[in-house]
Amino acid sequence: MQNRVWRLARTPAEGWPTDGDFVCADEPLAEVGEGQALARCIYLSLDPYQWGRRRGGAEAVGDVCHGRTVAQVVASRMDEFEEGDYVFNTLGWQTYGLMGRDVDIFGYMFPRKLDPALAPISTAVGVLGMLGLTAYSGTLVQCNPQPGETVVVSAASGGVGQVAAQLARIRGCRVVGIAGVEAKCDFVVDELGVDACVSHLSESYAEDLAAACPDGIDVYFENVGGKVYEGVLPLLNTRARISLCGMISQYGNVDGEDAGTAWQRIGAPYFERQSVAVHRLFVRNFVADYQERFLSEMAEWIRSGDVRYREDLWHGIDAVPEAFAAMLKGGNFGKTIVAIGDDPSADAETNARRESGNIVG
Ligand SMILES: NC(=O)c1ccc[n+]([C@@H]2O[C@H](COP(=O)([O-])OP(=O)(O)OC[C@H]3O[C@@H](n4cnc5c(N)ncnc54)[C@H](OP(=O)(O)O)[C@@H]3O)[C@@H](O)[C@H]2O)c1
């Protein structure tokens, strides 16, 4: 058996990923040391923050590209894990990897054993994982929307956005999503059950958003920045709250003002005039206090059908760089996951749902 692995070939020079940034090789499997286990990757999560780490130098040239994974143990010298166990861990962009007890960059202990009877195991890198907690923390903890308030969520069909939008709906808010193409906007309204969804690709985006928010905006869950954000600002109500989760439209910038500084500068006149509260969101700051509560509430919402989720599933280790670049530019539709190896735990119903449009839950 060989391990196919993607390593960082250079500190990225361009704004967005290019072929020369990553190099693939087949390598011998690592020896399993005491206190370690070898795991086979089943699902790899692709997330915008991975690009920031690479561009910022947190990942060294020659490193296995970082990524959070769901895997199956194939050989274990760890007391708590045995062959066949399903685990959440951080193997990165490779087909096999060693794991040992550790804490990941978001403050999660791993590996963590997964029970396929509770939920499809892919949810550990999706709605029940870091991105679900991100949506939960930003929406419910930071902004605390009240019934009847208007909540706007950008990138509303994406991994974080689809959860944030549904949590605001569960709270009894008027929810308006912002997304790209028509199919995504339809999904946000028809499948996620929110009140309206506006396309940022439309020339009348700002007018459309204003029309969808006749009472202004009380809460804005920010995933995108740029033009999308500028359309939101004039609609903010007095004492509106913003969870600044991300600014994906700016992650390819190479020159000029830092994205965060520009975001603050553009918004400042509105924030001061309207007493708007801006909350920077770093999900790692919520793991210790909210993870347990989040997991039990979210598992129940998934069971009851109140929260649905869509995965954008790619296939095979060779597809990883292409899927990664597509996700950063809006080519994904739902949470971006690459199926690296077989998932023996997936039942026929889950597989059938994936085949018919990726709405898994
Ligand atoms: N603060 C934290 O702790 C934390 C944790 C996790 C994620 N995040 C942030 O959460 C955000 C969403 O992450 P995700 O993993 O859920 O990704 P995602 O929403 O599944 O995928 C990114 C989406 O962003 C939209 N987008 C990309 N470029 C755009 C542009 N130029 N203009 C408008 N929209 C654009 C696209 O949707 P459309 O096609 O609909 O435009 C795309 O599908 C990111 O900003 C990420 O950095 C923050």
mmCIF file of C-alpha atoms and ligand atoms in Angstrom:
data_model
loop_
_atom_site.group_PDB
_atom_site.id
_atom_site.type_symbol
_atom_site.label_atom_id
_atom_site.label_comp_id
_atom_site.label_asym_id
_atom_site.label_seq_id
_atom_site.Cartn_x
_atom_site.Cartn_y
_atom_site.Cartn_z
ATOM 1 C CA MET A 1 0.000 0.000 0.000
ATOM 2 C CA GLN A 2 1.155 3.505 -0.796
ATOM 3 C CA ASN A 3 0.089 6.860 0.524
ATOM 4 C CA ARG A 4 -0.860 9.483 -2.076
ATOM 5 C CA VAL A 5 -0.113 12.877 -0.648
ATOM 6 C CA TRP A 6 -0.331 16.538 -1.661
ATOM 7 C CA ARG A 7 2.402 18.765 -0.261
ATOM 8 C CA LEU A 8 2.817 22.520 -0.440
ATOM 9 C CA ALA A 9 5.219 23.182 -3.333
ATOM 10 C CA ARG A 10 5.809 26.879 -2.615
ATOM 11 C CA THR A 11 4.446 29.707 -0.547
ATOM 12 C CA PRO A 12 1.654 30.818 -2.887
ATOM 13 C CA ALA A 13 2.612 33.766 -5.026
ATOM 14 C CA GLU A 14 -0.728 34.393 -6.706
ATOM 15 C CA GLY A 15 -3.959 35.606 -5.190
ATOM 16 C CA TRP A 16 -5.756 32.340 -5.835
ATOM 17 C CA PRO A 17 -4.422 28.750 -5.920
ATOM 18 C CA THR A 18 -2.620 27.664 -9.076
ATOM 19 C CA ASP A 19 -1.279 24.268 -10.201
ATOM 20 C CA GLY A 20 2.276 25.080 -9.124
ATOM 21 C CA ASP A 21 1.292 25.586 -5.485
ATOM 22 C CA PHE A 22 0.861 21.873 -4.742
ATOM 23 C CA VAL A 23 2.796 18.730 -5.623
ATOM 24 C CA CYS A 24 1.478 15.164 -5.477
ATOM 25 C CA ALA A 25 3.522 12.008 -4.804
ATOM 26 C CA ASP A 26 3.042 8.355 -3.876
ATOM 27 C CA GLU A 27 4.994 7.638 -0.725
ATOM 28 C CA PRO A 28 5.487 4.596 1.534
ATOM 29 C CA LEU A 29 3.128 4.315 4.483
ATOM 30 C CA ALA A 30 4.550 5.594 7.759
ATOM 31 C CA GLU A 31 5.484 3.189 10.569
ATOM 32 C CA VAL A 32 2.999 3.231 13.436
ATOM 33 C CA GLY A 33 4.819 4.288 16.594
ATOM 34 C CA GLU A 34 3.774 3.719 20.221
ATOM 35 C CA GLY A 35 0.744 5.905 21.028
ATOM 36 C CA GLN A 36 -0.102 6.321 17.342
ATOM 37 C CA ALA A 37 -2.563 4.854 14.867
ATOM 38 C CA LEU A 38 -2.639 4.723 11.092
ATOM 39 C CA ALA A 39 -5.887 5.903 9.552
ATOM 40 C CA ARG A 40 -7.370 5.787 6.068
ATOM 41 C CA CYS A 41 -8.947 9.048 4.964
ATOM 42 C CA ILE A 42 -12.625 8.877 3.996
ATOM 43 C CA TYR A 43 -13.687 12.550 3.861
ATOM 44 C CA LEU A 44 -11.469 15.623 3.585
ATOM 45 C CA SER A 45 -12.862 19.051 4.430
ATOM 46 C CA LEU A 46 -11.799 21.972 2.244
ATOM 47 C CA ASP A 47 -12.132 25.330 3.979
ATOM 48 C CA PRO A 48 -11.234 28.931 3.124
ATOM 49 C CA TYR A 49 -8.930 29.276 6.166
ATOM 50 C CA GLN A 50 -6.547 26.713 4.599
ATOM 51 C CA TRP A 51 -5.683 29.284 1.938
ATOM 52 C CA GLY A 52 -4.933 31.918 4.574
ATOM 53 C CA ARG A 53 -2.554 29.524 6.346
ATOM 54 C CA ARG A 54 -0.698 28.796 3.133
ATOM 55 C CA ARG A 55 -0.445 32.398 2.021
ATOM 56 C CA GLY A 56 0.523 33.531 5.504
ATOM 57 C CA GLY A 57 3.357 30.994 5.823
ATOM 58 C CA ALA A 58 1.779 28.931 8.646
ATOM 59 C CA GLU A 59 2.198 25.903 6.388
ATOM 60 C CA ALA A 60 5.833 25.332 5.350
ATOM 61 C CA VAL A 61 6.927 24.363 1.857
ATOM 62 C CA GLY A 62 7.130 20.545 1.792
ATOM 63 C CA ASP A 63 4.463 20.060 4.499
ATOM 64 C CA VAL A 64 1.490 17.803 3.878
ATOM 65 C CA CYS A 65 -1.317 20.267 3.106
ATOM 66 C CA HIS A 66 -3.409 20.712 6.218
ATOM 67 C CA GLY A 67 -7.037 19.590 6.296
ATOM 68 C CA ARG A 68 -9.602 18.246 8.733
ATOM 69 C CA THR A 69 -10.708 14.710 7.993
ATOM 70 C CA VAL A 70 -12.989 11.814 8.808
ATOM 71 C CA ALA A 71 -11.039 8.575 8.689
ATOM 72 C CA GLN A 72 -11.039 4.895 9.596
ATOM 73 C CA VAL A 73 -8.356 3.295 11.747
ATOM 74 C CA VAL A 74 -6.391 0.604 9.909
ATOM 75 C CA ALA A 75 -3.717 -0.144 12.545
ATOM 76 C CA SER A 76 -3.558 1.076 16.112
ATOM 77 C CA ARG A 77 -1.057 1.358 18.939
ATOM 78 C CA MET A 78 -3.414 3.661 20.852
ATOM 79 C CA ASP A 79 -5.404 2.134 23.719
ATOM 80 C CA GLU A 80 -8.628 4.008 22.873
ATOM 81 C CA PHE A 81 -8.797 3.090 19.180
ATOM 82 C CA GLU A 82 -8.983 -0.154 17.302
ATOM 83 C CA GLU A 83 -8.995 -1.181 13.681
ATOM 84 C CA GLY A 84 -12.254 -0.226 11.983
ATOM 85 C CA ASP A 85 -13.078 2.735 14.265
ATOM 86 C CA TYR A 86 -14.318 5.888 12.580
ATOM 87 C CA VAL A 87 -12.605 9.050 13.786
ATOM 88 C CA PHE A 88 -12.490 12.784 13.284
ATOM 89 C CA ASN A 89 -8.890 13.915 12.923
ATOM 90 C CA THR A 90 -6.608 16.145 10.880
ATOM 91 C CA LEU A 91 -4.778 13.927 8.397
ATOM 92 C CA GLY A 92 -4.569 16.601 5.692
ATOM 93 C CA TRP A 93 -4.499 16.108 1.954
ATOM 94 C CA GLN A 94 -3.439 12.452 1.844
ATOM 95 C CA THR A 95 -4.981 9.011 1.620
ATOM 96 C CA TYR A 96 -3.406 7.642 4.826
ATOM 97 C CA GLY A 97 -1.940 9.350 7.838
ATOM 98 C CA LEU A 98 -0.668 8.814 11.345
ATOM 99 C CA MET A 99 -2.595 10.163 14.269
ATOM 100 C CA GLY A 100 -1.822 10.625 17.938
ATOM 101 C CA ARG A 101 -3.479 12.599 20.726
ATOM 102 C CA ASP A 102 -3.367 16.290 19.891
ATOM 103 C CA VAL A 103 -5.286 19.569 19.847
ATOM 104 C CA ASP A 104 -6.004 21.119 16.474
ATOM 105 C CA ILE A 105 -5.717 24.752 15.465
ATOM 106 C CA PHE A 106 -9.345 25.394 16.459
ATOM 107 C CA GLY A 107 -8.892 24.004 19.948
ATOM 108 C CA TYR A 108 -10.535 20.630 19.324
ATOM 109 C CA MET A 109 -9.070 17.520 20.933
ATOM 110 C CA PHE A 110 -8.516 14.816 18.351
ATOM 111 C CA PRO A 111 -8.780 12.099 17.261
ATOM 112 C CA ARG A 112 -12.414 11.789 18.324
ATOM 113 C CA LYS A 113 -14.369 8.579 17.829
ATOM 114 C CA LEU A 114 -17.502 8.885 15.658
ATOM 115 C CA ASP A 115 -20.684 6.870 15.937
ATOM 116 C CA PRO A 116 -22.196 6.335 12.448
ATOM 117 C CA ALA A 117 -25.540 5.496 14.090
ATOM 118 C CA LEU A 118 -25.908 9.089 15.338
ATOM 119 C CA ALA A 119 -25.370 10.916 12.022
ATOM 120 C CA PRO A 120 -23.562 10.363 8.709
ATOM 121 C CA ILE A 121 -19.877 10.529 9.598
ATOM 122 C CA SER A 122 -19.224 13.300 7.035
ATOM 123 C CA THR A 123 -21.104 15.667 9.360
ATOM 124 C CA ALA A 124 -18.061 15.700 11.659
ATOM 125 C CA VAL A 125 -16.402 18.044 9.140
ATOM 126 C CA GLY A 126 -19.693 19.735 8.317
ATOM 127 C CA VAL A 127 -22.853 20.678 10.118
ATOM 128 C CA LEU A 128 -21.862 18.921 13.368
ATOM 129 C CA GLY A 129 -18.263 20.071 13.158
ATOM 130 C CA MET A 130 -16.303 23.295 13.255
ATOM 131 C CA LEU A 131 -18.409 25.053 10.658
ATOM 132 C CA GLY A 132 -21.670 24.244 12.445
ATOM 133 C CA LEU A 133 -20.225 25.640 15.672
ATOM 134 C CA THR A 134 -19.066 28.721 13.759
ATOM 135 C CA ALA A 135 -22.595 29.395 12.536
ATOM 136 C CA TYR A 136 -24.043 28.694 15.992
ATOM 137 C CA SER A 137 -21.569 30.966 17.795
ATOM 138 C CA GLY A 138 -21.908 33.878 15.393
ATOM 139 C CA THR A 139 -25.659 33.740 15.036
ATOM 140 C CA LEU A 140 -27.019 32.682 18.403
ATOM 141 C CA VAL A 141 -24.257 33.570 20.862
ATOM 142 C CA GLN A 142 -22.824 36.784 19.401
ATOM 143 C CA CYS A 143 -25.863 38.336 17.700
ATOM 144 C CA ASN A 144 -28.701 36.738 19.678
ATOM 145 C CA PRO A 145 -31.445 37.528 17.119
ATOM 146 C CA GLN A 146 -34.948 38.057 18.451
ATOM 147 C CA PRO A 147 -38.199 36.812 16.873
ATOM 148 C CA GLY A 148 -39.336 39.166 14.135
ATOM 149 C CA GLU A 149 -35.928 40.748 13.584
ATOM 150 C CA THR A 150 -34.405 40.715 10.107
ATOM 151 C CA VAL A 151 -31.261 38.613 9.756
ATOM 152 C CA VAL A 152 -29.152 38.684 6.597
ATOM 153 C CA VAL A 153 -26.632 35.926 5.848
ATOM 154 C CA SER A 154 -24.095 36.125 3.010
ATOM 155 C CA ALA A 155 -22.789 33.004 1.219
ATOM 156 C CA ALA A 156 -26.077 31.557 2.431
ATOM 157 C CA SER A 157 -25.882 28.308 0.457
ATOM 158 C CA GLY A 158 -22.331 27.552 1.644
ATOM 159 C CA GLY A 159 -21.120 25.457 4.540
ATOM 160 C CA VAL A 160 -21.367 28.032 7.331
ATOM 161 C CA GLY A 161 -24.039 30.209 5.741
ATOM 162 C CA GLN A 162 -26.637 27.496 5.276
ATOM 163 C CA VAL A 163 -26.489 26.679 8.985
ATOM 164 C CA ALA A 164 -26.510 30.325 10.125
ATOM 165 C CA ALA A 165 -29.570 31.059 7.985
ATOM 166 C CA GLN A 166 -31.515 28.130 9.394
ATOM 167 C CA LEU A 167 -30.635 28.945 12.998
ATOM 168 C CA ALA A 168 -32.026 32.457 12.507
ATOM 169 C CA ARG A 169 -35.162 30.939 10.980
ATOM 170 C CA ILE A 170 -35.544 28.635 13.996
ATOM 171 C CA ARG A 171 -35.318 31.733 16.219
ATOM 172 C CA GLY A 172 -38.373 33.141 14.440
ATOM 173 C CA CYS A 173 -36.576 35.858 12.482
ATOM 174 C CA ARG A 174 -37.205 37.146 8.987
ATOM 175 C CA VAL A 175 -34.185 35.678 7.178
ATOM 176 C CA VAL A 176 -32.728 36.943 3.930
ATOM 177 C CA GLY A 177 -29.906 35.041 2.268
ATOM 178 C CA ILE A 178 -27.382 36.374 -0.242
ATOM 179 C CA ALA A 179 -25.942 33.925 -2.762
ATOM 180 C CA GLY A 180 -24.613 33.752 -6.312
ATOM 181 C CA VAL A 181 -26.347 31.831 -9.071
ATOM 182 C CA GLU A 182 -30.099 31.267 -9.281
ATOM 183 C CA ALA A 183 -29.903 27.585 -8.295
ATOM 184 C CA LYS A 184 -28.225 28.558 -5.018
ATOM 185 C CA CYS A 185 -30.816 31.257 -4.307
ATOM 186 C CA ASP A 186 -33.634 28.772 -5.007
ATOM 187 C CA PHE A 187 -32.038 26.240 -2.669
ATOM 188 C CA VAL A 188 -31.789 28.799 0.139
ATOM 189 C CA VAL A 189 -35.495 29.627 -0.087
ATOM 190 C CA ASP A 190 -36.991 26.271 -1.085
ATOM 191 C CA GLU A 191 -34.826 23.855 0.908
ATOM 192 C CA LEU A 192 -33.577 25.929 3.837
ATOM 193 C CA GLY A 193 -36.939 27.605 4.295
ATOM 194 C CA VAL A 194 -35.776 31.189 4.645
ATOM 195 C CA ASP A 195 -37.895 34.131 3.545
ATOM 196 C CA ALA A 196 -35.930 35.451 0.570
ATOM 197 C CA CYS A 197 -32.591 35.186 -1.157
ATOM 198 C CA VAL A 198 -30.914 37.889 -3.226
ATOM 199 C CA SER A 199 -28.239 37.295 -5.867
ATOM 200 C CA HIS A 200 -25.082 39.389 -5.534
ATOM 201 C CA LEU A 201 -24.459 38.711 -9.229
ATOM 202 C CA SER A 202 -27.432 40.850 -10.233
ATOM 203 C CA GLU A 203 -26.812 44.424 -11.365
ATOM 204 C CA SER A 204 -29.673 45.454 -9.093
ATOM 205 C CA TYR A 205 -28.205 43.612 -6.079
ATOM 206 C CA ALA A 206 -28.335 46.613 -3.698
ATOM 207 C CA GLU A 207 -31.927 47.492 -4.674
ATOM 208 C CA ASP A 208 -32.990 43.830 -4.469
ATOM 209 C CA LEU A 209 -31.534 43.551 -0.970
ATOM 210 C CA ALA A 210 -33.284 46.733 0.144
ATOM 211 C CA ALA A 211 -36.579 45.403 -1.242
ATOM 212 C CA ALA A 212 -36.112 42.097 0.611
ATOM 213 C CA CYS A 213 -35.450 43.946 3.901
ATOM 214 C CA PRO A 214 -38.291 46.495 4.153
ATOM 215 C CA ASP A 215 -37.702 46.916 7.910
ATOM 216 C CA GLY A 216 -33.922 47.226 7.610
ATOM 217 C CA ILE A 217 -31.342 44.750 8.919
ATOM 218 C CA ASP A 218 -30.958 43.880 12.609
ATOM 219 C CA VAL A 219 -28.332 41.150 12.289
ATOM 220 C CA TYR A 220 -25.784 40.542 9.554
ATOM 221 C CA PHE A 221 -23.757 37.329 9.392
ATOM 222 C CA GLU A 222 -20.751 38.326 7.283
ATOM 223 C CA ASN A 223 -18.998 35.662 5.217
ATOM 224 C CA VAL A 224 -18.045 37.581 2.101
ATOM 225 C CA GLY A 225 -17.066 41.289 2.373
ATOM 226 C CA GLY A 226 -16.562 43.507 -0.697
ATOM 227 C CA LYS A 227 -19.556 44.517 -2.775
ATOM 228 C CA VAL A 228 -21.884 42.194 -0.859
ATOM 229 C CA TYR A 229 -21.031 43.968 2.397
ATOM 230 C CA GLU A 230 -21.386 47.432 0.870
ATOM 231 C CA GLY A 231 -24.961 46.596 -0.078
ATOM 232 C CA VAL A 232 -25.752 45.687 3.525
ATOM 233 C CA LEU A 233 -24.327 48.789 5.234
ATOM 234 C CA PRO A 234 -27.000 51.401 4.338
ATOM 235 C CA LEU A 235 -29.735 49.027 5.543
ATOM 236 C CA LEU A 236 -28.379 48.458 9.054
ATOM 237 C CA ASN A 237 -30.820 49.420 11.789
ATOM 238 C CA THR A 238 -29.950 51.222 15.002
ATOM 239 C CA ARG A 239 -28.164 48.821 17.375
ATOM 240 C CA ALA A 240 -27.753 46.204 14.650
ATOM 241 C CA ARG A 241 -25.290 43.385 15.357
ATOM 242 C CA ILE A 242 -22.738 41.949 12.946
ATOM 243 C CA SER A 243 -20.865 38.701 13.298
ATOM 244 C CA LEU A 244 -17.729 39.151 11.207
ATOM 245 C CA CYS A 245 -17.109 35.521 10.344
ATOM 246 C CA GLY A 246 -15.129 35.904 7.128
ATOM 247 C CA MET A 247 -14.494 37.954 3.983
ATOM 248 C CA ILE A 248 -13.974 35.327 1.332
ATOM 249 C CA SER A 249 -14.241 37.743 -1.599
ATOM 250 C CA GLN A 250 -11.030 39.398 -0.343
ATOM 251 C CA TYR A 251 -8.872 36.291 0.232
ATOM 252 C CA GLY A 252 -7.257 36.583 -3.204
ATOM 253 C CA ASN A 253 -6.069 40.176 -2.710
ATOM 254 C CA VAL A 254 -2.353 40.568 -3.191
ATOM 255 C CA ASP A 255 -1.764 44.317 -2.978
ATOM 256 C CA GLY A 256 -3.161 47.260 -1.121
ATOM 257 C CA GLU A 257 -4.890 47.680 2.193
ATOM 258 C CA ASP A 258 -5.344 44.700 4.483
ATOM 259 C CA ALA A 259 -8.872 43.263 4.025
ATOM 260 C CA GLY A 260 -9.847 43.619 7.674
ATOM 261 C CA THR A 261 -8.681 47.235 7.839
ATOM 262 C CA ALA A 262 -10.595 48.097 4.671
ATOM 263 C CA TRP A 263 -13.730 46.365 6.002
ATOM 264 C CA GLN A 264 -13.607 48.395 9.220
ATOM 265 C CA ARG A 265 -12.878 51.676 7.403
ATOM 266 C CA ILE A 266 -15.777 51.269 4.966
ATOM 267 C CA GLY A 267 -18.223 50.343 7.719
ATOM 268 C CA ALA A 268 -17.097 52.829 10.399
ATOM 269 C CA PRO A 269 -19.424 55.728 9.448
ATOM 270 C CA TYR A 270 -22.449 53.427 9.582
ATOM 271 C CA PHE A 271 -21.342 51.702 12.785
ATOM 272 C CA GLU A 272 -20.862 54.997 14.613
ATOM 273 C CA ARG A 273 -24.076 56.599 13.396
ATOM 274 C CA GLN A 274 -26.222 53.534 14.147
ATOM 275 C CA SER A 275 -24.437 52.193 17.287
ATOM 276 C CA VAL A 276 -23.781 48.936 15.449
ATOM 277 C CA ALA A 277 -22.016 46.206 17.444
ATOM 278 C CA VAL A 278 -19.378 44.316 15.455
ATOM 279 C CA HIS A 279 -18.279 40.941 16.813
ATOM 280 C CA ARG A 280 -15.139 39.381 15.368
ATOM 281 C CA LEU A 281 -15.726 35.643 15.176
ATOM 282 C CA PHE A 282 -12.982 33.125 15.902
ATOM 283 C CA VAL A 283 -14.620 29.762 16.398
ATOM 284 C CA ARG A 284 -11.794 28.468 18.599
ATOM 285 C CA ASN A 285 -12.933 30.935 21.279
ATOM 286 C CA PHE A 286 -16.275 29.104 21.541
ATOM 287 C CA VAL A 287 -15.175 25.475 21.615
ATOM 288 C CA ALA A 288 -14.618 25.146 25.364
ATOM 289 C CA ASP A 289 -17.868 26.830 26.430
ATOM 290 C CA TYR A 290 -20.319 25.927 23.662
ATOM 291 C CA GLN A 291 -19.258 22.691 21.954
ATOM 292 C CA GLU A 292 -21.317 20.323 24.121
ATOM 293 C CA ARG A 293 -24.469 22.461 24.025
ATOM 294 C CA PHE A 294 -24.066 22.998 20.289
ATOM 295 C CA LEU A 295 -23.698 19.277 19.589
ATOM 296 C CA SER A 296 -26.789 18.243 21.517
ATOM 297 C CA GLU A 297 -28.963 21.049 20.081
ATOM 298 C CA MET A 298 -27.732 20.598 16.523
ATOM 299 C CA ALA A 299 -28.119 16.811 16.615
ATOM 300 C CA GLU A 300 -31.741 17.326 17.660
ATOM 301 C CA TRP A 301 -32.376 19.932 14.918
ATOM 302 C CA ILE A 302 -30.963 17.523 12.344
ATOM 303 C CA ARG A 303 -33.053 14.638 13.681
ATOM 304 C CA SER A 304 -36.231 16.748 13.592
ATOM 305 C CA GLY A 305 -35.452 18.083 10.100
ATOM 306 C CA ASP A 306 -35.283 21.704 11.329
ATOM 307 C CA VAL A 307 -31.732 21.958 10.039
ATOM 308 C CA ARG A 308 -30.910 20.521 6.635
ATOM 309 C CA TYR A 309 -27.522 20.514 4.993
ATOM 310 C CA ARG A 310 -26.099 20.199 1.574
ATOM 311 C CA GLU A 311 -22.667 18.776 0.829
ATOM 312 C CA ASP A 312 -20.663 19.594 -2.279
ATOM 313 C CA LEU A 313 -18.990 16.227 -2.680
ATOM 314 C CA TRP A 314 -15.930 15.770 -4.893
ATOM 315 C CA HIS A 315 -14.287 12.399 -5.485
ATOM 316 C CA GLY A 316 -10.713 11.191 -5.161
ATOM 317 C CA ILE A 317 -7.408 12.543 -3.858
ATOM 318 C CA ASP A 318 -6.411 13.759 -7.323
ATOM 319 C CA ALA A 319 -9.350 16.192 -7.374
ATOM 320 C CA VAL A 320 -8.361 18.036 -4.188
ATOM 321 C CA PRO A 321 -6.551 21.124 -5.597
ATOM 322 C CA GLU A 322 -9.277 21.689 -8.197
ATOM 323 C CA ALA A 323 -12.019 21.396 -5.583
ATOM 324 C CA PHE A 324 -10.118 23.749 -3.290
ATOM 325 C CA ALA A 325 -9.722 26.458 -5.933
ATOM 326 C CA ALA A 326 -13.362 26.092 -6.989
ATOM 327 C CA MET A 327 -14.588 26.518 -3.411
ATOM 328 C CA LEU A 328 -12.638 29.746 -2.953
ATOM 329 C CA LYS A 329 -14.252 31.247 -6.040
ATOM 330 C CA GLY A 330 -17.851 30.193 -5.454
ATOM 331 C CA GLY A 331 -17.731 27.003 -7.568
ATOM 332 C CA ASN A 332 -19.041 24.961 -4.634
ATOM 333 C CA PHE A 333 -22.684 24.424 -3.771
ATOM 334 C CA GLY A 334 -22.853 23.461 -0.093
ATOM 335 C CA LYS A 335 -20.106 22.323 2.262
ATOM 336 C CA THR A 336 -17.036 21.332 0.212
ATOM 337 C CA ILE A 337 -15.910 17.795 1.014
ATOM 338 C CA VAL A 338 -13.749 15.391 -0.985
ATOM 339 C CA ALA A 339 -14.580 11.696 -0.681
ATOM 340 C CA ILE A 340 -11.044 10.301 -0.551
ATOM 341 C CA GLY A 341 -11.889 6.664 0.173
ATOM 342 C CA ASP A 342 -14.918 4.390 0.548
ATOM 343 C CA ASP A 343 -17.373 5.085 3.353
ATOM 344 C CA PRO A 344 -18.544 1.643 4.539
ATOM 345 C CA SER A 345 -20.783 3.332 7.137
ATOM 346 C CA ALA A 346 -22.976 5.179 4.606
ATOM 347 C CA ASP A 347 -26.361 3.540 4.344
ATOM 348 C CA ALA A 348 -28.309 3.212 1.103
ATOM 349 C CA GLU A 349 -30.547 6.171 1.971
ATOM 350 C CA THR A 350 -27.625 8.553 2.537
ATOM 351 C CA ASN A 351 -25.970 7.444 -0.688
ATOM 352 C CA ALA A 352 -29.235 7.893 -2.606
ATOM 353 C CA ARG A 353 -29.659 11.425 -1.224
ATOM 354 C CA ARG A 354 -26.132 12.267 -2.292
ATOM 355 C CA GLU A 355 -26.834 10.981 -5.797
ATOM 356 C CA SER A 356 -29.976 13.099 -6.027
ATOM 357 C CA GLY A 357 -28.570 16.539 -5.333
ATOM 358 C CA ASN A 358 -26.262 16.320 -2.353
ATOM 359 C CA ILE A 359 -28.901 17.365 0.172
ATOM 360 C CA VAL A 360 -27.784 14.797 2.671
ATOM 361 C CA GLY A 361 -29.846 15.699 5.680
HETATM 362 N N1 LIG B 1 -14.441 33.008 11.912
HETATM 363 C C1 LIG B 1 -14.274 31.695 11.925
HETATM 364 O O1 LIG B 1 -13.891 31.119 12.940
HETATM 365 C C2 LIG B 1 -14.603 30.941 10.667
HETATM 366 C C3 LIG B 1 -14.705 29.542 10.675
HETATM 367 C C4 LIG B 1 -15.079 28.905 9.496
HETATM 368 C C5 LIG B 1 -15.318 29.649 8.341
HETATM 369 N N2 LIG B 1 -15.170 31.003 8.380
HETATM 370 C C6 LIG B 1 -15.482 31.845 7.202
HETATM 371 O O2 LIG B 1 -16.812 31.557 6.814
HETATM 372 C C7 LIG B 1 -16.972 31.883 5.443
HETATM 373 C C8 LIG B 1 -17.675 30.735 4.738
HETATM 374 O O3 LIG B 1 -16.828 29.592 4.775
HETATM 375 P P1 LIG B 1 -17.349 28.170 4.249
HETATM 376 O O4 LIG B 1 -16.312 27.180 4.565
HETATM 377 O O5 LIG B 1 -18.729 27.945 4.716
HETATM 378 O O6 LIG B 1 -17.318 28.399 2.665
HETATM 379 P P2 LIG B 1 -18.584 28.317 1.688
HETATM 380 O O7 LIG B 1 -19.557 29.371 2.069
HETATM 381 O O8 LIG B 1 -19.050 26.911 1.616
HETATM 382 O O9 LIG B 1 -17.928 28.659 0.296
HETATM 383 C C9 LIG B 1 -17.559 29.950 -0.034
HETATM 384 C C10 LIG B 1 -18.731 30.728 -0.687
HETATM 385 O O10 LIG B 1 -18.397 32.091 -0.687
HETATM 386 C C11 LIG B 1 -19.045 32.730 -1.757
HETATM 387 N N3 LIG B 1 -18.085 33.592 -2.461
HETATM 388 C C12 LIG B 1 -16.834 33.279 -2.856
HETATM 389 N N4 LIG B 1 -16.285 34.323 -3.481
HETATM 390 C C13 LIG B 1 -17.200 35.304 -3.497
HETATM 391 C C14 LIG B 1 -17.224 36.633 -4.007
HETATM 392 N N5 LIG B 1 -16.174 37.158 -4.646
HETATM 393 N N6 LIG B 1 -18.334 37.350 -3.830
HETATM 394 C C15 LIG B 1 -19.411 36.834 -3.211
HETATM 395 N N7 LIG B 1 -19.445 35.577 -2.693
HETATM 396 C C16 LIG B 1 -18.356 34.830 -2.840
HETATM 397 C C17 LIG B 1 -19.525 31.633 -2.713
HETATM 398 O O11 LIG B 1 -20.953 31.560 -2.623
HETATM 399 P P3 LIG B 1 -21.885 32.250 -3.754
HETATM 400 O O12 LIG B 1 -21.629 31.512 -5.041
HETATM 401 O O13 LIG B 1 -23.237 32.090 -3.239
HETATM 402 O O14 LIG B 1 -21.426 33.669 -3.852
HETATM 403 C C18 LIG B 1 -18.911 30.381 -2.145
HETATM 404 O O15 LIG B 1 -19.720 29.247 -2.346
HETATM 405 C C19 LIG B 1 -15.583 32.207 4.903
HETATM 406 O O16 LIG B 1 -15.413 33.591 4.840
HETATM 407 C C20 LIG B 1 -14.663 31.601 5.959
HETATM 408 O O17 LIG B 1 -13.412 32.226 5.991
HETATM 409 C C21 LIG B 1 -14.815 31.650 9.517
#
